[in-house]
Amino acid sequence: MFGHQTPTLLVIEDSDEDFFALQRMMKGVSVSHRVERCIDGDDALDFLYHTGKYVDNQTARPSLILLDLNLPGTDGREILHQLKHDDSMKIIPVVVFSTSSNPKDIEACYEYGVNSYILKPIDVHQLKTTIEIFSKYWFGVISLPDT
């Protein structure tokens, strides 16, 4: 289903609390994938383009990106726009995972080419269910592009 290597999820999330909760909840799902994290938009662009502190990084391109919209510096909207307009990056599926339920944000993300837009639930049980569904769908049901 995934080619020869374990798929990699790149999580672009500035909140330690949200990231660690996401990691804890993913551990309970029996699907195999690696997780990398970038803490802001500029860090993510460096990671994806192997620049800055990642210039010597030999990590393959991620199989999937989970993107928070509200990031310090270069925000998630700009990251999404840049990736989906770059022929070498647009193949990577991007899922926005945000607290913003603003219809303008949702519409703009789909216009930019986001593959899914998930609202971060406030309730911990709903968050767990959402993470389980996300993980099982993206890493257990569908085929991701080889990276």
mmCIF file of C-alpha atoms in Angstrom:
data_model
loop_
_atom_site.group_PDB
_atom_site.id
_atom_site.type_symbol
_atom_site.label_atom_id
_atom_site.label_comp_id
_atom_site.label_asym_id
_atom_site.label_seq_id
_atom_site.Cartn_x
_atom_site.Cartn_y
_atom_site.Cartn_z
ATOM 1 C CA MET A 1 0.000 0.000 0.000
ATOM 2 C CA PHE A 2 2.789 2.471 0.863
ATOM 3 C CA GLY A 3 5.674 1.391 -1.308
ATOM 4 C CA HIS A 4 8.795 0.257 0.537
ATOM 5 C CA GLN A 5 9.084 2.725 3.373
ATOM 6 C CA THR A 6 7.049 3.681 6.408
ATOM 7 C CA PRO A 7 4.989 6.787 5.622
ATOM 8 C CA THR A 8 5.942 9.998 7.395
ATOM 9 C CA LEU A 9 3.493 12.473 8.871
ATOM 10 C CA LEU A 10 4.812 16.020 9.179
ATOM 11 C CA VAL A 11 2.935 17.838 11.930
ATOM 12 C CA ILE A 12 3.250 21.620 11.734
ATOM 13 C CA GLU A 13 2.015 22.712 15.146
ATOM 14 C CA ASP A 14 3.334 25.404 17.496
ATOM 15 C CA SER A 15 1.436 24.233 20.599
ATOM 16 C CA ASP A 16 3.387 21.642 22.607
ATOM 17 C CA GLU A 17 0.189 20.696 24.421
ATOM 18 C CA ASP A 18 -1.691 20.022 21.166
ATOM 19 C CA PHE A 19 1.241 18.135 19.628
ATOM 20 C CA PHE A 20 1.790 15.876 22.646
ATOM 21 C CA ALA A 21 -1.946 15.158 22.914
ATOM 22 C CA LEU A 22 -1.957 14.263 19.218
ATOM 23 C CA GLN A 23 1.024 11.937 19.681
ATOM 24 C CA ARG A 24 -0.539 10.205 22.706
ATOM 25 C CA MET A 25 -3.788 9.608 20.868
ATOM 26 C CA MET A 26 -2.063 8.326 17.720
ATOM 27 C CA LYS A 27 -0.192 5.703 19.740
ATOM 28 C CA GLY A 28 -3.490 3.966 20.455
ATOM 29 C CA VAL A 29 -4.189 3.468 16.749
ATOM 30 C CA SER A 30 -2.642 0.410 15.150
ATOM 31 C CA VAL A 31 -1.343 1.989 11.952
ATOM 32 C CA SER A 32 2.325 2.420 11.146
ATOM 33 C CA HIS A 33 3.842 5.824 10.397
ATOM 34 C CA ARG A 34 6.680 8.071 11.513
ATOM 35 C CA VAL A 35 5.977 11.528 12.919
ATOM 36 C CA GLU A 36 8.137 14.604 12.364
ATOM 37 C CA ARG A 37 7.289 17.992 13.860
ATOM 38 C CA CYS A 38 7.939 21.580 12.900
ATOM 39 C CA ILE A 39 6.981 24.291 15.382
ATOM 40 C CA ASP A 40 6.231 27.125 12.960
ATOM 41 C CA GLY A 41 5.845 27.926 9.298
ATOM 42 C CA ASP A 42 9.428 28.993 8.688
ATOM 43 C CA ASP A 43 10.719 25.803 10.330
ATOM 44 C CA ALA A 44 8.350 23.765 8.146
ATOM 45 C CA LEU A 45 9.530 25.423 4.933
ATOM 46 C CA ASP A 46 13.160 24.799 5.922
ATOM 47 C CA PHE A 47 12.308 21.144 6.651
ATOM 48 C CA LEU A 48 10.456 20.646 3.362
ATOM 49 C CA TYR A 49 13.042 22.394 1.187
ATOM 50 C CA HIS A 50 16.126 21.144 3.115
ATOM 51 C CA THR A 51 17.302 24.646 3.955
ATOM 52 C CA GLY A 52 18.365 26.355 7.182
ATOM 53 C CA LYS A 53 19.093 23.847 9.951
ATOM 54 C CA TYR A 54 17.768 21.048 7.704
ATOM 55 C CA VAL A 55 20.265 21.615 4.866
ATOM 56 C CA ASP A 56 21.990 18.294 5.620
ATOM 57 C CA ASN A 57 18.784 16.467 6.501
ATOM 58 C CA GLN A 58 18.372 13.352 4.367
ATOM 59 C CA THR A 59 14.807 12.712 5.543
ATOM 60 C CA ALA A 60 12.498 11.876 2.661
ATOM 61 C CA ARG A 61 9.635 14.183 1.832
ATOM 62 C CA PRO A 62 6.636 13.569 4.124
ATOM 63 C CA SER A 63 3.787 11.377 2.918
ATOM 64 C CA LEU A 64 1.218 13.665 4.568
ATOM 65 C CA ILE A 65 1.208 17.070 6.276
ATOM 66 C CA LEU A 66 -1.026 17.942 9.235
ATOM 67 C CA LEU A 67 -1.078 21.735 9.327
ATOM 68 C CA ASP A 68 -2.207 24.177 11.986
ATOM 69 C CA LEU A 69 -3.361 27.480 10.468
ATOM 70 C CA ASN A 70 -2.432 29.864 13.252
ATOM 71 C CA LEU A 71 1.343 29.718 13.446
ATOM 72 C CA PRO A 72 3.901 32.341 14.429
ATOM 73 C CA GLY A 73 5.793 33.860 11.501
ATOM 74 C CA THR A 74 4.728 32.290 8.217
ATOM 75 C CA ASP A 75 1.209 31.060 8.985
ATOM 76 C CA GLY A 76 -0.494 27.905 7.810
ATOM 77 C CA ARG A 77 -2.426 29.661 5.051
ATOM 78 C CA GLU A 78 0.795 30.848 3.433
ATOM 79 C CA ILE A 79 2.429 27.417 3.817
ATOM 80 C CA LEU A 80 -0.569 25.761 2.158
ATOM 81 C CA HIS A 81 -0.604 28.311 -0.653
ATOM 82 C CA GLN A 82 3.115 27.911 -1.286
ATOM 83 C CA LEU A 83 3.065 24.100 -1.239
ATOM 84 C CA LYS A 84 0.073 23.745 -3.530
ATOM 85 C CA HIS A 85 1.635 26.129 -6.075
ATOM 86 C CA ASP A 86 4.981 24.314 -6.125
ATOM 87 C CA ASP A 87 5.122 21.517 -8.697
ATOM 88 C CA SER A 88 7.585 19.552 -6.558
ATOM 89 C CA MET A 89 5.434 19.776 -3.397
ATOM 90 C CA LYS A 90 1.802 19.874 -4.499
ATOM 91 C CA ILE A 91 1.530 16.081 -4.608
ATOM 92 C CA ILE A 92 1.858 15.899 -0.800
ATOM 93 C CA PRO A 93 -1.615 15.709 0.768
ATOM 94 C CA VAL A 94 -2.229 18.457 3.323
ATOM 95 C CA VAL A 95 -4.807 18.251 6.095
ATOM 96 C CA VAL A 96 -5.549 21.422 8.040
ATOM 97 C CA PHE A 97 -6.141 20.779 11.748
ATOM 98 C CA SER A 98 -7.302 24.049 13.247
ATOM 99 C CA THR A 99 -9.487 25.656 15.891
ATOM 100 C CA SER A 100 -10.732 28.127 13.277
ATOM 101 C CA SER A 101 -14.294 27.443 12.182
ATOM 102 C CA ASN A 102 -14.333 30.695 10.198
ATOM 103 C CA PRO A 103 -16.030 29.913 6.862
ATOM 104 C CA LYS A 104 -13.551 32.233 5.105
ATOM 105 C CA ASP A 105 -10.602 30.189 6.408
ATOM 106 C CA ILE A 106 -12.227 26.920 5.376
ATOM 107 C CA GLU A 107 -13.114 28.221 1.904
ATOM 108 C CA ALA A 108 -9.656 29.753 1.365
ATOM 109 C CA CYS A 109 -7.946 26.496 2.323
ATOM 110 C CA TYR A 110 -10.001 24.500 -0.160
ATOM 111 C CA GLU A 111 -9.336 27.128 -2.822
ATOM 112 C CA TYR A 112 -5.600 26.707 -2.132
ATOM 113 C CA GLY A 113 -5.950 22.949 -2.580
ATOM 114 C CA VAL A 114 -6.140 21.483 0.942
ATOM 115 C CA ASN A 115 -7.108 17.816 0.956
ATOM 116 C CA SER A 116 -9.141 17.995 4.184
ATOM 117 C CA TYR A 117 -10.041 20.548 6.838
ATOM 118 C CA ILE A 118 -10.572 19.221 10.355
ATOM 119 C CA LEU A 119 -11.751 21.355 13.270
ATOM 120 C CA LYS A 120 -9.834 20.640 16.490
ATOM 121 C CA PRO A 121 -12.442 19.452 18.971
ATOM 122 C CA ILE A 122 -12.326 21.002 22.428
ATOM 123 C CA ASP A 123 -13.695 17.864 24.127
ATOM 124 C CA VAL A 124 -10.920 15.316 24.799
ATOM 125 C CA HIS A 125 -13.117 12.318 23.890
ATOM 126 C CA GLN A 126 -14.125 13.884 20.580
ATOM 127 C CA LEU A 127 -10.471 14.776 19.936
ATOM 128 C CA LYS A 128 -9.481 11.140 20.507
ATOM 129 C CA THR A 129 -12.180 9.952 18.100
ATOM 130 C CA THR A 130 -11.123 12.527 15.501
ATOM 131 C CA ILE A 131 -7.444 11.501 15.740
ATOM 132 C CA GLU A 132 -8.347 7.815 15.468
ATOM 133 C CA ILE A 133 -10.458 8.417 12.352
ATOM 134 C CA PHE A 134 -7.748 10.645 10.835
ATOM 135 C CA SER A 135 -5.015 8.048 11.474
ATOM 136 C CA LYS A 136 -6.996 5.061 10.280
ATOM 137 C CA TYR A 137 -8.147 6.869 7.139
ATOM 138 C CA TRP A 138 -4.837 8.416 6.040
ATOM 139 C CA PHE A 139 -2.539 5.566 7.130
ATOM 140 C CA GLY A 140 -4.802 2.519 7.017
ATOM 141 C CA VAL A 141 -7.348 3.018 4.241
ATOM 142 C CA ILE A 142 -5.943 5.118 1.419
ATOM 143 C CA SER A 143 -2.752 4.884 -0.614
ATOM 144 C CA LEU A 144 -0.390 7.817 -0.209
ATOM 145 C CA PRO A 145 2.033 8.920 -2.909
ATOM 146 C CA ASP A 146 5.584 7.545 -2.630
ATOM 147 C CA THR A 147 7.989 10.193 -1.392
#
